[in-house]
Short mmCIF file of C-alpha atoms and ligand atoms in Angstrom, two decimals:
data_model
loop_
_atom_site.label_atom_id
_atom_site.label_comp_id
_atom_site.label_asym_id
_atom_site.label_seq_id
_atom_site.Cartn_x
_atom_site.Cartn_y
_atom_site.Cartn_z
CA UNK A 1280 -23.13 32.42 1.51
CA UNK A 1281 -21.07 29.29 2.02
CA UNK A 1282 -20.90 27.00 -1.01
CA UNK A 1283 -19.63 23.44 -1.07
CA UNK A 1284 -18.84 21.56 -4.27
CA UNK A 1285 -19.36 17.83 -3.72
CA UNK A 1286 -17.95 15.29 -6.14
CA UNK A 1287 -19.34 11.82 -5.96
CA UNK A 1288 -17.09 8.84 -6.21
CA UNK A 1289 -17.87 5.56 -7.79
CA UNK A 1290 -21.51 6.24 -8.54
CA UNK A 1291 -20.44 8.17 -11.62
CA UNK A 1292 -20.05 4.73 -13.19
CA UNK A 1293 -23.47 3.38 -12.43
CA UNK A 1294 -25.18 3.74 -15.82
CA UNK A 1295 -28.95 3.79 -15.80
CA UNK A 1296 -29.15 3.89 -12.00
CA UNK A 1297 -27.18 7.11 -11.91
CA UNK A 1298 -30.07 9.56 -11.40
CA UNK A 1299 -31.33 7.45 -8.50
CA UNK A 1300 -27.88 7.32 -6.91
CA UNK A 1301 -27.53 11.07 -7.18
CA UNK A 1302 -30.98 11.67 -5.74
CA UNK A 1303 -30.19 9.38 -2.84
CA UNK A 1304 -26.94 11.19 -2.13
CA UNK A 1305 -28.63 14.60 -2.35
CA UNK A 1306 -31.17 13.43 0.21
CA UNK A 1307 -28.44 12.12 2.55
CA UNK A 1308 -26.59 15.42 2.39
CA UNK A 1309 -29.77 17.40 3.06
CA UNK A 1310 -30.63 15.19 6.05
CA UNK A 1311 -27.12 15.22 7.46
CA UNK A 1312 -26.92 19.04 7.36
CA UNK A 1313 -30.62 19.48 8.14
CA UNK A 1314 -30.23 21.25 11.49
CA UNK A 1315 -27.59 23.69 10.18
CA UNK A 1316 -28.51 26.90 8.29
CA UNK A 1317 -28.82 25.02 5.02
CA UNK A 1318 -30.30 26.73 1.98
CA UNK A 1319 -30.08 24.27 -0.81
CA UNK A 1320 -28.61 20.97 -2.05
CA UNK A 1321 -28.69 20.74 -5.85
CA UNK A 1322 -27.31 18.26 -8.34
CA UNK A 1323 -25.66 20.27 -11.14
CA UNK A 1324 -23.96 18.65 -14.15
CA UNK A 1325 -21.82 15.97 -12.55
CA UNK A 1326 -21.50 17.37 -9.04
CA UNK A 1327 -23.68 18.47 -6.12
CA UNK A 1328 -23.71 22.08 -4.96
CA UNK A 1329 -24.53 22.68 -1.30
CA UNK A 1330 -25.37 26.20 -0.20
CA UNK A 1331 -25.48 27.35 3.42
CA UNK A 1332 -25.91 30.73 5.06
CA UNK A 1333 -22.81 32.73 5.91
CA UNK A 1334 -23.08 31.87 9.59
CA UNK A 1335 -22.79 28.11 9.00
CA UNK A 1336 -19.97 26.41 10.91
CA UNK A 1337 -17.65 25.06 8.22
CA UNK A 1338 -15.86 22.66 10.60
CA UNK A 1339 -19.16 21.04 11.48
CA UNK A 1340 -20.21 20.86 7.82
CA UNK A 1341 -16.86 19.29 6.99
CA UNK A 1342 -17.09 16.71 9.78
CA UNK A 1343 -20.52 15.62 8.59
CA UNK A 1344 -19.78 15.45 4.86
CA UNK A 1345 -16.54 13.56 5.49
CA UNK A 1346 -18.47 10.54 6.82
CA UNK A 1347 -21.25 10.29 4.23
CA UNK A 1348 -20.88 7.28 1.96
CA UNK A 1349 -20.95 8.13 -1.74
CA UNK A 1350 -18.88 11.32 -1.55
CA UNK A 1351 -15.51 11.12 -3.32
CA UNK A 1352 -14.30 14.56 -2.25
CA UNK A 1353 -15.69 17.98 -1.43
CA UNK A 1354 -14.51 21.55 -1.12
CA UNK A 1355 -15.55 24.78 0.45
CA UNK A 1356 -15.87 26.98 -2.61
CA UNK A 1357 -16.67 30.50 -3.62
CA UNK A 1358 -19.35 31.19 -6.20
CA UNK A 1359 -18.56 33.66 -9.01
CA UNK A 1360 -20.34 34.69 -12.20
CA UNK A 1361 -19.46 32.34 -15.06
CA UNK A 1362 -17.58 35.07 -16.89
CA UNK A 1363 -13.85 34.93 -17.54
CA UNK A 1364 -13.12 38.51 -16.50
CA UNK A 1365 -15.18 38.25 -13.34
CA UNK A 1366 -13.57 34.91 -12.38
CA UNK A 1367 -10.08 36.23 -13.04
CA UNK A 1368 -10.65 39.38 -11.03
CA UNK A 1369 -12.12 37.56 -8.05
CA UNK A 1370 -9.48 34.82 -7.92
CA UNK A 1371 -6.78 37.51 -8.21
CA UNK A 1372 -8.22 39.09 -5.05
CA UNK A 1373 -8.70 35.81 -3.25
CA UNK A 1374 -5.05 34.69 -3.50
CA UNK A 1375 -3.74 37.90 -2.00
CA UNK A 1376 -2.42 37.26 1.46
CA UNK A 1377 -1.88 33.53 0.79
CA UNK A 1378 1.56 32.01 0.48
CA UNK A 1379 2.55 29.08 -1.72
CA UNK A 1380 5.81 27.66 -3.05
CA UNK A 1381 4.22 27.00 -6.42
CA UNK A 1382 0.76 26.72 -7.96
CA UNK A 1383 -1.32 25.75 -10.91
CA UNK A 1384 -4.85 26.50 -12.04
CA UNK A 1385 -7.03 23.58 -13.06
CA UNK A 1386 -10.21 24.52 -14.85
CA UNK A 1387 -13.16 22.39 -15.93
CA UNK A 1388 -16.00 23.47 -18.15
CA UNK A 1389 -18.94 21.34 -17.08
CA UNK A 1390 -21.06 23.28 -19.58
CA UNK A 1391 -19.22 23.28 -22.89
CA UNK A 1392 -21.26 26.23 -24.10
CA UNK A 1393 -18.88 28.42 -22.14
CA UNK A 1394 -16.84 29.96 -24.96
CA UNK A 1395 -13.30 29.70 -23.53
CA UNK A 1396 -11.73 26.21 -23.49
CA UNK A 1397 -10.32 24.99 -20.16
CA UNK A 1398 -6.59 25.40 -21.03
CA UNK A 1399 -7.26 29.03 -21.95
CA UNK A 1400 -9.17 29.64 -18.71
CA UNK A 1401 -6.19 28.17 -16.85
CA UNK A 1402 -3.71 30.39 -18.71
CA UNK A 1403 -5.65 33.63 -18.20
CA UNK A 1404 -6.34 33.06 -14.51
CA UNK A 1405 -2.83 31.64 -13.93
CA UNK A 1406 -1.23 34.76 -15.40
CA UNK A 1407 -3.29 36.98 -13.09
CA UNK A 1408 -2.37 34.92 -10.03
CA UNK A 1409 1.29 35.14 -10.98
CA UNK A 1410 1.07 38.91 -11.47
CA UNK A 1411 -0.51 39.35 -8.06
CA UNK A 1412 1.63 36.90 -6.06
CA UNK A 1413 4.80 36.15 -8.00
CA UNK A 1414 4.37 32.41 -7.32
CA UNK A 1415 5.98 30.10 -9.87
CA UNK A 1416 3.70 27.84 -11.90
CA UNK A 1417 4.33 24.13 -11.47
CA UNK A 1418 2.19 21.79 -13.51
CA UNK A 1419 3.07 18.61 -11.65
CA UNK A 1420 2.70 18.45 -7.87
CA UNK A 1421 2.19 22.17 -7.26
CA UNK A 1422 2.03 23.29 -3.62
CA UNK A 1423 -1.34 24.93 -4.31
CA UNK A 1424 -3.97 23.91 -6.81
CA UNK A 1425 -6.62 26.48 -7.65
CA UNK A 1426 -9.60 24.67 -9.11
CA UNK A 1427 -12.20 26.41 -11.23
CA UNK A 1428 -15.45 24.74 -12.26
CA UNK A 1429 -17.61 26.49 -14.79
CA UNK A 1430 -21.25 25.42 -14.82
CA UNK A 1431 -24.18 27.03 -16.64
CA UNK A 1432 -25.31 29.85 -14.38
CA UNK A 1433 -22.55 29.62 -11.81
CA UNK A 1434 -18.83 29.14 -11.55
CA UNK A 1435 -16.98 27.99 -8.44
CA UNK A 1436 -13.37 28.09 -7.37
CA UNK A 1437 -11.57 26.56 -4.42
CA UNK A 1438 -8.07 25.86 -3.22
CA UNK A 1439 -8.42 22.94 -0.80
CA UNK A 1440 -10.23 19.66 -1.34
CA UNK A 1441 -11.32 17.38 1.47
CA UNK A 1442 -11.32 13.62 1.01
CA UNK A 1443 -14.76 12.00 1.30
CA UNK A 1444 -15.54 8.55 2.65
CA UNK A 1445 -15.93 7.07 -0.83
CA UNK A 1446 -18.24 4.11 -1.33
CA UNK A 1447 -21.89 4.33 -2.34
CA UNK A 1448 -24.85 6.34 -0.98
CA UNK A 1449 -26.80 4.73 1.86
CA UNK A 1450 -29.69 2.63 0.65
CA UNK A 1451 -28.44 2.02 -2.87
CA UNK A 1452 -27.19 -1.49 -2.04
CA UNK A 1453 -30.10 -2.94 -0.07
CA UNK A 1454 -30.62 -3.77 3.58
CA UNK A 1455 -28.53 -6.07 5.79
CA UNK A 1456 -28.59 -7.06 9.46
CA UNK A 1457 -25.33 -6.86 11.42
CA UNK A 1458 -24.69 -8.95 14.53
CA UNK A 1459 -23.17 -6.36 16.81
CA UNK A 1460 -21.28 -7.47 19.91
CA UNK A 1461 -19.58 -4.92 22.10
CA UNK A 1462 -16.20 -5.91 20.63
CA UNK A 1463 -13.80 -4.28 18.19
CA UNK A 1464 -14.61 -6.30 15.09
CA UNK A 1465 -18.33 -6.24 14.47
CA UNK A 1466 -18.69 -2.41 14.31
CA UNK A 1467 -15.93 -2.34 11.69
CA UNK A 1468 -17.71 -5.07 9.71
CA UNK A 1469 -20.94 -3.05 9.81
CA UNK A 1470 -19.08 0.10 8.73
CA UNK A 1471 -17.70 -1.76 5.69
CA UNK A 1472 -21.22 -2.56 4.52
CA UNK A 1473 -22.47 0.97 5.26
CA UNK A 1474 -19.64 2.24 3.09
CA UNK A 1475 -20.79 -0.01 0.26
CA UNK A 1476 -24.23 1.59 0.27
CA UNK A 1477 -26.14 -0.87 2.46
CA UNK A 1478 -28.67 0.25 5.05
CA UNK A 1479 -27.43 -1.67 8.10
CA UNK A 1480 -29.74 -2.70 10.94
CA UNK A 1481 -28.26 -4.13 14.12
CA UNK A 1482 -28.95 -6.93 16.56
CA UNK A 1483 -27.20 -7.29 19.89
CA UNK A 1484 -27.53 -10.32 22.20
CA UNK A 1485 -27.08 -9.56 25.89
CA UNK A 1486 -27.21 -11.46 29.16
CA UNK A 1487 -28.95 -8.84 31.28
CA UNK A 1488 -30.00 -9.32 34.08
CA UNK A 1489 -27.47 -12.11 34.67
CA UNK A 1490 -24.76 -9.64 33.67
CA UNK A 1491 -24.74 -5.84 33.80
CA UNK A 1492 -26.30 -3.53 31.22
CA UNK A 1493 -22.85 -2.50 30.00
CA UNK A 1494 -22.95 -4.51 26.78
CA UNK A 1495 -26.27 -2.90 25.78
CA UNK A 1496 -24.91 0.57 26.49
CA UNK A 1497 -21.86 -0.20 24.39
CA UNK A 1498 -24.03 -1.49 21.54
CA UNK A 1499 -26.13 1.70 21.66
CA UNK A 1500 -23.06 3.90 21.66
CA UNK A 1501 -21.58 1.98 18.72
CA UNK A 1502 -24.84 2.32 16.78
CA UNK A 1503 -24.88 6.04 17.56
CA UNK A 1504 -21.38 6.41 16.12
CA UNK A 1505 -22.24 4.42 12.99
CA UNK A 1506 -25.48 6.36 12.52
CA UNK A 1507 -23.41 9.43 11.59
CA UNK A 1508 -22.78 7.64 8.30
CA UNK A 1509 -26.20 6.27 7.49
CA UNK A 1510 -28.32 8.81 9.47
CA UNK A 1511 -30.96 6.30 10.58
CA UNK A 1512 -30.42 2.98 12.32
CA UNK A 1513 -32.41 0.36 14.13
CA UNK A 1514 -31.03 -1.75 16.95
CA UNK A 1515 -32.72 -4.87 18.32
CA UNK A 1516 -31.64 -5.90 21.80
CA UNK A 1517 -32.25 -9.59 22.38
CA UNK A 1518 -32.03 -11.21 25.84
CA UNK A 1519 -29.79 -14.24 25.47
CA UNK A 1520 -29.48 -15.36 29.10
CA UNK A 1521 -32.43 -17.78 29.05
CA UNK A 1522 -30.96 -19.55 26.01
CA UNK A 1523 -27.55 -19.80 27.63
CA UNK A 1524 -29.03 -21.33 30.75
CA UNK A 1525 -30.62 -24.03 28.63
CA UNK A 1526 -27.42 -24.65 26.72
CA UNK A 1527 -25.43 -24.97 29.93
CA UNK A 1528 -27.61 -27.72 31.30
CA UNK A 1529 -27.66 -29.84 28.17
CA UNK A 1530 -24.70 -29.13 25.84
CA UNK A 1531 -21.18 -30.49 26.51
CA UNK A 1532 -18.82 -27.59 27.35
CA UNK A 1533 -16.53 -27.68 24.27
CA UNK A 1534 -19.52 -27.28 21.93
CA UNK A 1535 -21.26 -24.45 23.73
CA UNK A 1536 -19.82 -21.49 21.86
CA UNK A 1537 -20.76 -23.03 18.52
CA UNK A 1538 -24.28 -23.71 19.78
CA UNK A 1539 -24.62 -20.13 21.08
CA UNK A 1540 -23.57 -18.83 17.69
CA UNK A 1541 -25.99 -21.11 15.84
CA UNK A 1542 -28.82 -19.85 18.04
CA UNK A 1543 -27.79 -16.23 17.39
CA UNK A 1544 -27.73 -16.83 13.66
CA UNK A 1545 -31.18 -18.42 13.70
CA UNK A 1546 -32.64 -15.51 15.67
CA UNK A 1547 -30.87 -12.95 13.49
CA UNK A 1548 -32.16 -14.62 10.38
CA UNK A 1549 -35.76 -14.42 11.58
CA UNK A 1550 -35.25 -10.74 12.40
CA UNK A 1551 -33.65 -10.12 9.03
CA UNK A 1552 -36.61 -11.58 7.20
CA UNK A 1553 -39.00 -9.44 9.22
CA UNK A 1554 -37.24 -6.21 8.32
CA UNK A 1555 -36.53 -7.18 4.71
CA UNK A 1556 -32.76 -7.58 5.10
CA UNK A 1557 -31.06 -9.71 2.46
CA UNK A 1558 -28.00 -10.86 4.39
CA UNK A 1559 -26.42 -11.10 7.84
CA UNK A 1560 -23.08 -9.44 8.65
CA UNK A 1561 -20.60 -10.59 11.30
CA UNK A 1562 -17.15 -9.49 12.42
CA UNK A 1563 -15.58 -12.94 12.07
CA UNK A 1564 -11.97 -13.12 10.94
CA UNK A 1565 -10.49 -16.54 10.25
CA UNK A 1566 -8.51 -18.02 13.13
CA UNK A 1567 -8.88 -15.04 15.46
CA UNK A 1568 -10.51 -17.02 18.26
CA UNK A 1569 -11.51 -20.65 18.69
CA UNK A 1570 -15.02 -20.07 17.34
CA UNK A 1571 -13.63 -18.65 14.12
CA UNK A 1572 -11.79 -21.59 12.59
CA UNK A 1573 -13.11 -22.28 9.11
CA UNK A 1574 -14.60 -25.53 10.43
CA UNK A 1575 -16.57 -23.69 13.09
CA UNK A 1576 -17.61 -20.89 10.74
CA UNK A 1577 -18.99 -23.57 8.45
CA UNK A 1578 -20.96 -25.27 11.24
CA UNK A 1579 -22.34 -21.94 12.48
CA UNK A 1580 -23.15 -20.70 8.98
CA UNK A 1581 -24.82 -24.03 8.24
CA UNK A 1582 -28.02 -23.00 10.03
CA UNK A 1583 -28.48 -19.87 7.88
CA UNK A 1584 -30.33 -19.72 4.61
CA UNK A 1585 -29.52 -16.04 4.06
CA UNK A 1586 -25.93 -15.29 3.07
CA UNK A 1587 -23.60 -14.36 5.95
CA UNK A 1588 -21.28 -11.54 4.92
CA UNK A 1589 -17.94 -11.46 6.76
CA UNK A 1590 -16.11 -8.41 5.45
CA UNK A 1591 -13.19 -8.85 7.88
CA UNK A 1592 -12.60 -12.50 7.11
CA UNK A 1593 -9.05 -12.05 5.82
CA UNK A 1594 -7.95 -9.14 7.95
CA UNK A 1595 -5.45 -9.18 10.83
CA UNK A 1596 -6.41 -7.87 14.23
CA UNK A 1597 -4.04 -4.89 13.82
CA UNK A 1598 -5.70 -3.90 10.56
CA UNK A 1599 -9.16 -4.15 12.09
CA UNK A 1600 -8.05 -2.16 15.15
CA UNK A 1601 -6.64 0.58 12.93
CA UNK A 1602 -9.99 0.80 11.13
CA UNK A 1603 -11.86 0.92 14.45
CA UNK A 1604 -9.69 3.83 15.57
CA UNK A 1605 -10.19 5.66 12.30
CA UNK A 1606 -13.98 5.33 12.36
CA UNK A 1607 -14.24 6.18 16.05
CA UNK A 1608 -15.67 2.94 17.45
CA UNK A 1609 -12.49 1.73 19.16
CA UNK A 1610 -12.85 3.75 22.36
CA UNK A 1611 -16.31 2.33 22.96
CA UNK A 1612 -15.32 -1.22 22.02
CA UNK A 1613 -12.52 -1.40 24.57
CA UNK A 1614 -14.71 -0.38 27.51
CA UNK A 1615 -14.54 -3.47 29.73
CA UNK A 1616 -17.66 -5.59 29.90
CA UNK A 1617 -18.60 -9.20 30.28
CA UNK A 1618 -19.42 -10.64 26.90
CA UNK A 1619 -22.51 -12.79 26.88
CA UNK A 1620 -20.50 -15.58 25.30
CA UNK A 1621 -17.75 -15.69 27.88
CA UNK A 1622 -20.45 -16.43 30.40
CA UNK A 1623 -20.64 -20.22 30.82
CA UNK A 1624 -17.85 -20.64 28.28
CA UNK A 1625 -15.35 -23.44 28.86
CA UNK A 1626 -11.64 -22.77 28.82
CA UNK A 1627 -11.11 -25.12 25.90
CA UNK A 1628 -13.84 -24.72 23.32
CA UNK A 1629 -13.67 -26.99 20.32
CA UNK A 1630 -11.91 -25.62 17.26
CA UNK A 1631 -13.29 -28.36 15.01
CA UNK A 1632 -16.99 -28.73 15.54
CA UNK A 1633 -18.86 -30.99 13.17
CA UNK A 1634 -22.36 -30.33 11.97
CA UNK A 1635 -23.37 -33.79 13.19
CA UNK A 1636 -22.13 -33.10 16.73
CA UNK A 1637 -23.87 -29.71 16.80
CA UNK A 1638 -27.13 -31.23 15.60
CA UNK A 1639 -26.90 -34.02 18.17
CA UNK A 1640 -26.34 -31.48 20.96
CA UNK A 1641 -29.29 -29.39 19.77
CA UNK A 1642 -31.64 -32.38 20.00
CA UNK A 1643 -31.59 -31.83 23.76
CA UNK A 1644 -32.84 -28.25 23.26
CA UNK A 1645 -36.18 -26.81 22.24
CA UNK A 1646 -34.50 -24.73 19.53
CA UNK A 1647 -37.70 -23.40 17.95
CA UNK A 1648 -39.17 -22.45 21.32
CA UNK A 1649 -35.98 -20.69 22.44
CA UNK A 1650 -35.76 -18.75 19.17
CA UNK A 1651 -39.43 -17.75 19.30
CA UNK A 1652 -39.18 -16.56 22.88
CA UNK A 1653 -36.03 -14.52 22.19
CA UNK A 1654 -37.83 -12.80 19.30
CA UNK A 1655 -40.80 -11.99 21.51
CA UNK A 1656 -38.56 -10.49 24.16
CA UNK A 1657 -36.53 -8.35 21.72
CA UNK A 1658 -36.60 -4.60 22.29
CA UNK A 1659 -36.18 -2.26 19.33
CA UNK A 1660 -34.56 1.18 19.47
CA UNK A 1661 -34.31 3.71 16.66
CA UNK A 1662 -31.46 6.15 16.18
CA UNK A 1663 -31.13 9.13 13.92
CA UNK A 1664 -28.59 11.77 13.07
CA UNK A 1665 -28.59 14.80 13.44
CA UNK A 1666 -31.33 14.47 16.06
CA UNK A 1667 -29.75 11.57 17.92
CA UNK A 1668 -33.06 10.63 19.44
CA UNK A 1669 -33.79 7.08 20.35
CA UNK A 1670 -37.28 5.83 20.78
CA UNK A 1671 -38.17 2.52 22.30
CA UNK A 1672 -40.85 0.33 20.76
CA UNK A 1673 -41.07 -2.81 22.80
CA UNK A 1674 -42.00 -5.95 20.98
CA UNK A 1675 -42.76 -4.57 17.53
CA UNK A 1676 -39.86 -5.33 15.27
CA UNK A 1677 -41.69 -5.48 12.00
CA UNK A 1678 -41.92 -1.78 11.20
P1 LIG B 435 -16.15 -8.86 18.04
O1 LIG B 435 -14.88 -8.08 18.22
O2 LIG B 435 -17.02 -8.31 16.96
O3 LIG B 435 -16.87 -9.10 19.32
P2 LIG B 435 -14.80 -11.32 18.32
O4 LIG B 435 -13.44 -11.31 17.73
O5 LIG B 435 -14.95 -11.11 19.78
O6 LIG B 435 -15.69 -10.27 17.52
P3 LIG B 435 -16.61 -13.54 18.51
O7 LIG B 435 -16.88 -13.17 19.91
O8 LIG B 435 -16.29 -14.94 18.14
O9 LIG B 435 -15.43 -12.70 17.89
O10 LIG B 435 -17.83 -13.07 17.63
C1 LIG B 435 -17.85 -13.26 16.25
C2 LIG B 435 -18.99 -12.45 15.69
O11 LIG B 435 -20.24 -12.94 16.18
C3 LIG B 435 -18.95 -11.00 16.10
O12 LIG B 435 -18.10 -10.24 15.28
C4 LIG B 435 -20.40 -10.61 15.96
O13 LIG B 435 -20.73 -10.34 14.61
C5 LIG B 435 -21.13 -11.88 16.42
N1 LIG B 435 -21.42 -11.79 17.87
C6 LIG B 435 -20.74 -12.31 18.89
N2 LIG B 435 -21.30 -12.01 20.08
C7 LIG B 435 -22.39 -11.26 19.80
C8 LIG B 435 -23.43 -10.64 20.58
N3 LIG B 435 -23.41 -10.70 21.91
N4 LIG B 435 -24.40 -9.96 19.94
C9 LIG B 435 -24.41 -9.87 18.60
N5 LIG B 435 -23.47 -10.44 17.81
C10 LIG B 435 -22.48 -11.13 18.39
MG1 LIG B 436 -16.56 -10.52 20.85
#
């Protein structure tokens, strides 16, 4: 049997919502490991115990648990009887053959009915380990920490802890809709909200068939990568070419990017309301490109009634790139493609749009008609992990 002790992070602090948070995390873990030889996922006094068959691939288990929001840390552990002699004997055997410069034992009694207090457990087991190995005890910064957790009907010990993703379990912070381009920034922005416990849906605007399908393929691949964290995702692919053609004939070049963005936000907002999302998410970072001056962000955001969350707003490009590499979206983001907004984009877009100028330019457009048609033409795809299936439901974006 392969046991894993999972410690949750921040949700320990969540008061009355705590049982719900734990249940949500238990369900995420069970889904994420669902196609492995999983026996059981159980919440047990302040931690979650995952049990798999002996044949389970620990590296795969580790990879999956490491990206689930809500997990503070986790460890491959061995189960022993909650009995001091039995624990001491087994740990004495387990350390044989290991090497360490120094060690300490750290014990926790989750069930205080266990008769021996933690410091005494540590002393008894520590003495045995020293007898067997000769390692010196070091209480601060030991090379090896042997952790013992005593629960009611089980005890567990382990020597290596893996860092978790942190954050909050998926679905405990509500639903949001992320505007996902094929670039570096927006996947990182979506990841930030996934980490904070939001269920993130995605919308991607593309210019197929004027441009290639590359941007859609990139968006799908990015959603697939992010789905490893939240296990289910929905992506709406919205044809944007017809809107751009209208903008090109009637909007002065410097204002076009701002008008494109305002149209995207209006469409995204309608989609968000349909799926019950409470906010939009973008990868904007102040000053990064001409469309992201605070003036332009204000004029673009002005058409939204839902809040627009911009988790990268104060980050530098290098910081965002480092995040993208860490979360595994970077390689997909840098695949060359033609962005729908570079199409028909002037060399010198305005950095200081005014709401009045944007509104005047939009008077030449049938904004409501363009938005309605884009929504009708949207194609929805669903993604899941571990299955990684995607099903296409044309038209219906309400489910
Ligand atoms: P990114 O790296 O995310 O593409 P960027 O630095 O290229 O961002 P912009 O192109 O100005 O910046 O886009 C700003 C934000 O607008 C993006 O982060 C994204 O949230 C949204 N966005 C831009 N283009 C699209 C698109 N084609 N589909 C969906 N959202 C988009
Ligand atoms: Mg971009």
